N, CA and C of each residue as an Amber inpcrd file, in Angstrom:
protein
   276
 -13.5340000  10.5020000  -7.3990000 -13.6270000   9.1080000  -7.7630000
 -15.0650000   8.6400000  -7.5270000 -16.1730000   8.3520000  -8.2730000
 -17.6040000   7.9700000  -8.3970000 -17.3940000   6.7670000  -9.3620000
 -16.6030000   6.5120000 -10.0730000 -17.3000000   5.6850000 -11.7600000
 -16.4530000   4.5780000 -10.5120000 -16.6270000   3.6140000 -11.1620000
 -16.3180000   1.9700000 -11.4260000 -14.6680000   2.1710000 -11.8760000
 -14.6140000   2.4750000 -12.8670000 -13.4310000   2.5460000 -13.6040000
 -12.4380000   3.0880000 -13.1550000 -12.5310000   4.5930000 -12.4480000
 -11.6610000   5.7590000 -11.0940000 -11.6450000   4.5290000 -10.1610000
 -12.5310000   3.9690000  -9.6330000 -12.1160000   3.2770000  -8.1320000
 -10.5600000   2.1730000  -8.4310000 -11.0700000   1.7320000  -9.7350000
 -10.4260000   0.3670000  -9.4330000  -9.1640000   0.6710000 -10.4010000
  -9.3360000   2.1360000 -11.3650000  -7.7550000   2.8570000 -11.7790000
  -7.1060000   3.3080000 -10.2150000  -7.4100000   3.9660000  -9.2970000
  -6.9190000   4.4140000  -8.0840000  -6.3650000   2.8590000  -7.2770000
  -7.1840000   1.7230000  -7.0810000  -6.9510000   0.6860000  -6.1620000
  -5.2300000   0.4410000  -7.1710000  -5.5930000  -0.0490000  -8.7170000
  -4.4740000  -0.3900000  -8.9910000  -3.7030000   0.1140000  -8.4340000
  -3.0170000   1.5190000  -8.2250000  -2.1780000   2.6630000  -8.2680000
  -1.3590000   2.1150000  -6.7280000  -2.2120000   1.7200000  -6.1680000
  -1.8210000   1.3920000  -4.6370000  -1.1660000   0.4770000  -4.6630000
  -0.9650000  -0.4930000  -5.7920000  -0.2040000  -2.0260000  -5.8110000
   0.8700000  -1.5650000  -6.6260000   0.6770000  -1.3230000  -7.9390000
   1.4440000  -1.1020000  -9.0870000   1.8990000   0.0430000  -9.4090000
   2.3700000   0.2200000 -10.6990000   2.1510000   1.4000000 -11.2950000
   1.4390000   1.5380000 -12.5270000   0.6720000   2.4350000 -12.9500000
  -0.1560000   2.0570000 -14.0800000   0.9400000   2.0470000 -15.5940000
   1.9060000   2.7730000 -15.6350000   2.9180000   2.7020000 -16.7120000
   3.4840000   1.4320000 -16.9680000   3.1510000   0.5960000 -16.3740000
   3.4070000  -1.0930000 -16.9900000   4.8840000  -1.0330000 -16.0440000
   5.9450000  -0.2510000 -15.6520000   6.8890000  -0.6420000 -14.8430000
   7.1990000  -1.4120000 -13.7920000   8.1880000  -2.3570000 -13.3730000
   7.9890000  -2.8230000 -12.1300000   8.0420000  -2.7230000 -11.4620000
   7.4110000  -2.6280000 -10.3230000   7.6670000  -2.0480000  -8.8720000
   8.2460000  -3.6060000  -7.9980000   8.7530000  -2.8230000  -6.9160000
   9.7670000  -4.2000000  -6.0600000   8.7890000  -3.8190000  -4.7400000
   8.2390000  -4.6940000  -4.1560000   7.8080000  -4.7210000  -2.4040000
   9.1360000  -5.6500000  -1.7970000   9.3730000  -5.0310000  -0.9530000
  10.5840000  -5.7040000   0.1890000   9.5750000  -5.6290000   1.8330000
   9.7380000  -6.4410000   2.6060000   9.2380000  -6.6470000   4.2000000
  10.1820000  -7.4160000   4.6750000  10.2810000  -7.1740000   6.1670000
  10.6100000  -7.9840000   6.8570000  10.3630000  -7.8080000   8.4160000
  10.5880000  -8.7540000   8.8110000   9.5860000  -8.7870000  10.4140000
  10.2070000 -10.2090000  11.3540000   9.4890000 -10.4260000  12.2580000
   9.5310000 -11.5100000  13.0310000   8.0570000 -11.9130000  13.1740000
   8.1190000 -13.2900000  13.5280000   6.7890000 -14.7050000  13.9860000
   6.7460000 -14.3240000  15.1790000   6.0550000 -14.5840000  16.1600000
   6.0800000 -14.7630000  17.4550000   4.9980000 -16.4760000  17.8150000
   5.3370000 -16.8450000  19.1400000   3.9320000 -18.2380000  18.9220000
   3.6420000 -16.8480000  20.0950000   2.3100000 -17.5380000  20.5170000
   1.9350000 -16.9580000  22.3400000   0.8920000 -18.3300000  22.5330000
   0.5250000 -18.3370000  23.5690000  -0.1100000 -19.3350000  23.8640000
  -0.6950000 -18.6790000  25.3850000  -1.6640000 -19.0780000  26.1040000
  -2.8850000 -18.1070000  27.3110000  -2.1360000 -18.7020000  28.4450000
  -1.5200000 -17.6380000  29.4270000  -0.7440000 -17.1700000  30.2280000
   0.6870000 -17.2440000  30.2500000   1.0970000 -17.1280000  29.2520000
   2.7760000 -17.4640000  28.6570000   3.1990000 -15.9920000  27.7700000
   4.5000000 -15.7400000  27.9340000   4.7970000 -14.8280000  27.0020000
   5.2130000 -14.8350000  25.5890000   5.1110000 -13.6540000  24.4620000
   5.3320000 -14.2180000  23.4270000   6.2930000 -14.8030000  23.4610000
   6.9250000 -15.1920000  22.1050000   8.6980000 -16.0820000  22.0660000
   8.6440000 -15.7180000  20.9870000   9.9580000 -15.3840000  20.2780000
  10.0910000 -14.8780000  19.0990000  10.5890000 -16.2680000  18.2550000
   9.9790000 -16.4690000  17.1530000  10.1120000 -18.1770000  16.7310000
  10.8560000 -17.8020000  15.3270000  10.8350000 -17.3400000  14.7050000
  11.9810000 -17.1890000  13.8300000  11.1710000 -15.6660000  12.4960000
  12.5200000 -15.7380000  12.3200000  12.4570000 -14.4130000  11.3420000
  11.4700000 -14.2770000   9.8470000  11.5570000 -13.5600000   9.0040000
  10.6820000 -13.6580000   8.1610000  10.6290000 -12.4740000   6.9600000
  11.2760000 -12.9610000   6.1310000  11.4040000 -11.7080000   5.0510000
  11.0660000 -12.0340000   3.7820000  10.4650000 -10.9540000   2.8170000
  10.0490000 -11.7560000   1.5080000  10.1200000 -10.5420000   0.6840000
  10.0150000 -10.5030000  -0.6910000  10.2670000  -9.9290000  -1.8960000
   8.9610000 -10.0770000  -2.9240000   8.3680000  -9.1900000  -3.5950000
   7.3720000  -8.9290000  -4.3790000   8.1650000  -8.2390000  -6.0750000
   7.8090000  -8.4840000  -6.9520000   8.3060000  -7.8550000  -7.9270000
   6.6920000  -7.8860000  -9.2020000   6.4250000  -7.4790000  -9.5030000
   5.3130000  -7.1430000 -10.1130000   4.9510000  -5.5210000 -11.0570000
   3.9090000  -6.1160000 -12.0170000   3.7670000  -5.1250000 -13.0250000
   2.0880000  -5.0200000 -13.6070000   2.0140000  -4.0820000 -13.3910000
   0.3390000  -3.9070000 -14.2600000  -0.1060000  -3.6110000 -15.5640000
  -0.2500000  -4.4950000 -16.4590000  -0.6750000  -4.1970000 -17.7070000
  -2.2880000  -3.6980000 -17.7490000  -2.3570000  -3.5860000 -19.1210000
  -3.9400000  -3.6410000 -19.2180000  -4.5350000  -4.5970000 -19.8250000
  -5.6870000  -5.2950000 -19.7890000  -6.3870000  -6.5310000 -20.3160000
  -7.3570000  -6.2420000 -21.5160000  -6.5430000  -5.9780000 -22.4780000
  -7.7410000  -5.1580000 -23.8170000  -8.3280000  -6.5210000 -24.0210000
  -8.6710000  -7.7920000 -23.4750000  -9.4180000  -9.0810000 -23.6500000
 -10.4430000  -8.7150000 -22.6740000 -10.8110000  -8.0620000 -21.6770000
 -11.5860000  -8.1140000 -20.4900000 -12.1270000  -6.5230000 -20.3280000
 -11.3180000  -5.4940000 -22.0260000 -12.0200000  -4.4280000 -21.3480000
 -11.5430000  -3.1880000 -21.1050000 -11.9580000  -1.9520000 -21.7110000
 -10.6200000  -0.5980000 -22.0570000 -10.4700000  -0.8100000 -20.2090000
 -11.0440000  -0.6420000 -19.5870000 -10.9850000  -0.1590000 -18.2610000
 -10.3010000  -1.4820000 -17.0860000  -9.7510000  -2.4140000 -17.4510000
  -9.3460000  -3.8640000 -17.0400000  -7.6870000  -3.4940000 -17.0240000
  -7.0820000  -4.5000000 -15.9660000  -6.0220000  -5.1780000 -15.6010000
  -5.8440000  -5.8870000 -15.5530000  -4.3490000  -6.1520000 -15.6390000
  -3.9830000  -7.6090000 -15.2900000  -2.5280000  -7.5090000 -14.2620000
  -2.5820000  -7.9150000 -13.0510000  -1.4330000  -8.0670000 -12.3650000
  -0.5230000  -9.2370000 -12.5160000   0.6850000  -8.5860000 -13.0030000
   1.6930000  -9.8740000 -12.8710000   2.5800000  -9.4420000 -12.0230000
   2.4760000 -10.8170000 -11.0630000   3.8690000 -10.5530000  -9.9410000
   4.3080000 -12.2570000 -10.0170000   5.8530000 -11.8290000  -9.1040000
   6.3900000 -13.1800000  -8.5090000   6.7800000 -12.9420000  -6.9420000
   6.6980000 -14.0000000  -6.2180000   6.8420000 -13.5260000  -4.5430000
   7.9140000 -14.7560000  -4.2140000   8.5790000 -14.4790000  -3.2590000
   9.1750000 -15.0360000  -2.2080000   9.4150000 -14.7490000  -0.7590000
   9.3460000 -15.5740000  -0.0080000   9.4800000 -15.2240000   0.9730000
  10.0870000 -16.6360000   1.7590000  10.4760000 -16.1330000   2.8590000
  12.0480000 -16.7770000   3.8650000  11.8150000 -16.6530000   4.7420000
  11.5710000 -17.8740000   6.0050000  11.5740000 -17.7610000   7.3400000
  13.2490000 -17.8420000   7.5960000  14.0150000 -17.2860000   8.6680000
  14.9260000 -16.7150000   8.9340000  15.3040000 -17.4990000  10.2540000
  16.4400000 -18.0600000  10.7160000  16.3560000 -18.3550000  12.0210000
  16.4680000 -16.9410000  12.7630000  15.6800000 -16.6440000  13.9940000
  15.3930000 -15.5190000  14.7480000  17.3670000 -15.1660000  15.1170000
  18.0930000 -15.6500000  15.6990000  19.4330000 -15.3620000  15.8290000
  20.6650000 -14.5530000  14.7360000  20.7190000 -15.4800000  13.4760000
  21.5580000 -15.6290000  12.6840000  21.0950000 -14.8280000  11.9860000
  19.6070000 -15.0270000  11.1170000  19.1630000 -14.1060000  10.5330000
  19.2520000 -15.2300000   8.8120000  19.7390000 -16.3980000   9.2380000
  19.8160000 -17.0040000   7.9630000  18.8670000 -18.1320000   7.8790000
  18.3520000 -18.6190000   6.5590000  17.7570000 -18.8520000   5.8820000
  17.3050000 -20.3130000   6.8150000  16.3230000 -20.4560000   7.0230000
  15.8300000 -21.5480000   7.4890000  15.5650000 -23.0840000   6.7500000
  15.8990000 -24.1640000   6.8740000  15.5390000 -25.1030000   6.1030000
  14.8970000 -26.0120000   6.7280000  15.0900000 -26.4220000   7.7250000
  13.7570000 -27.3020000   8.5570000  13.7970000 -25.9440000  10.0980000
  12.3380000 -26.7430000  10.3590000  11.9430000 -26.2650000  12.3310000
  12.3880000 -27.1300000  12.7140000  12.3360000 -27.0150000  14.0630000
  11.6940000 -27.8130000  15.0240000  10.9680000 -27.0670000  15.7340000
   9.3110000 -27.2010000  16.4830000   8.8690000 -26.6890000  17.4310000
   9.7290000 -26.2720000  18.9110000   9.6140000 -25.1660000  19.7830000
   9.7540000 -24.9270000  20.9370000   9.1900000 -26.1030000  21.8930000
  10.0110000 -26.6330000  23.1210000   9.9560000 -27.9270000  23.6540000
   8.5990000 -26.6940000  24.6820000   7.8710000 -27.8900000  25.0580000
   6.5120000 -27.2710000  25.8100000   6.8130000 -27.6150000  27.0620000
């Protein structure tokens, strides 16, 4: 990989797929707060969804892309595991 064109055909490859198909990203994890001499606290959950596809941009160029995705993502109450609709902060 030296040219311009290899780097940023390879970078795509790492997101997408170059065959125009869609690829799905799934994560999920936990928040934590911390604050200086306190331990973390686990403040609520956190999961999200990626769905996206790589065309090519024959407007910008044989060697051009174009990424199309849509994202979501969901803070979680840390317990239940369900869908959060308001906070409230941790009482200090």
């Amino acid at each position: 990989m030296t040219t311009p064109a290899e780097l940023l055909r390879s970078f795509a490859r790492t997101r997408a797929s170059l065959d125009g198909e869609e690829v799905t990203y799934w994560w999920s994890g936990d928040v934590y707060s911390w604050a200086p001499d306190e331990p973390y606290q686990r403040v609520f959950g956190f999961e999200g969804l990626n769905v996206s596809r790589l065309v090519q941009d024959a407007e910008a160029g044989p060697d051009a892309y174009r990424l199309l995705t849509r994202e979501a993502a969901f803070y979680l109450d840390p317990a239940t595991r369900e869908i959060l609709e308001t906070w409230q902060d941790l009482p200090v």
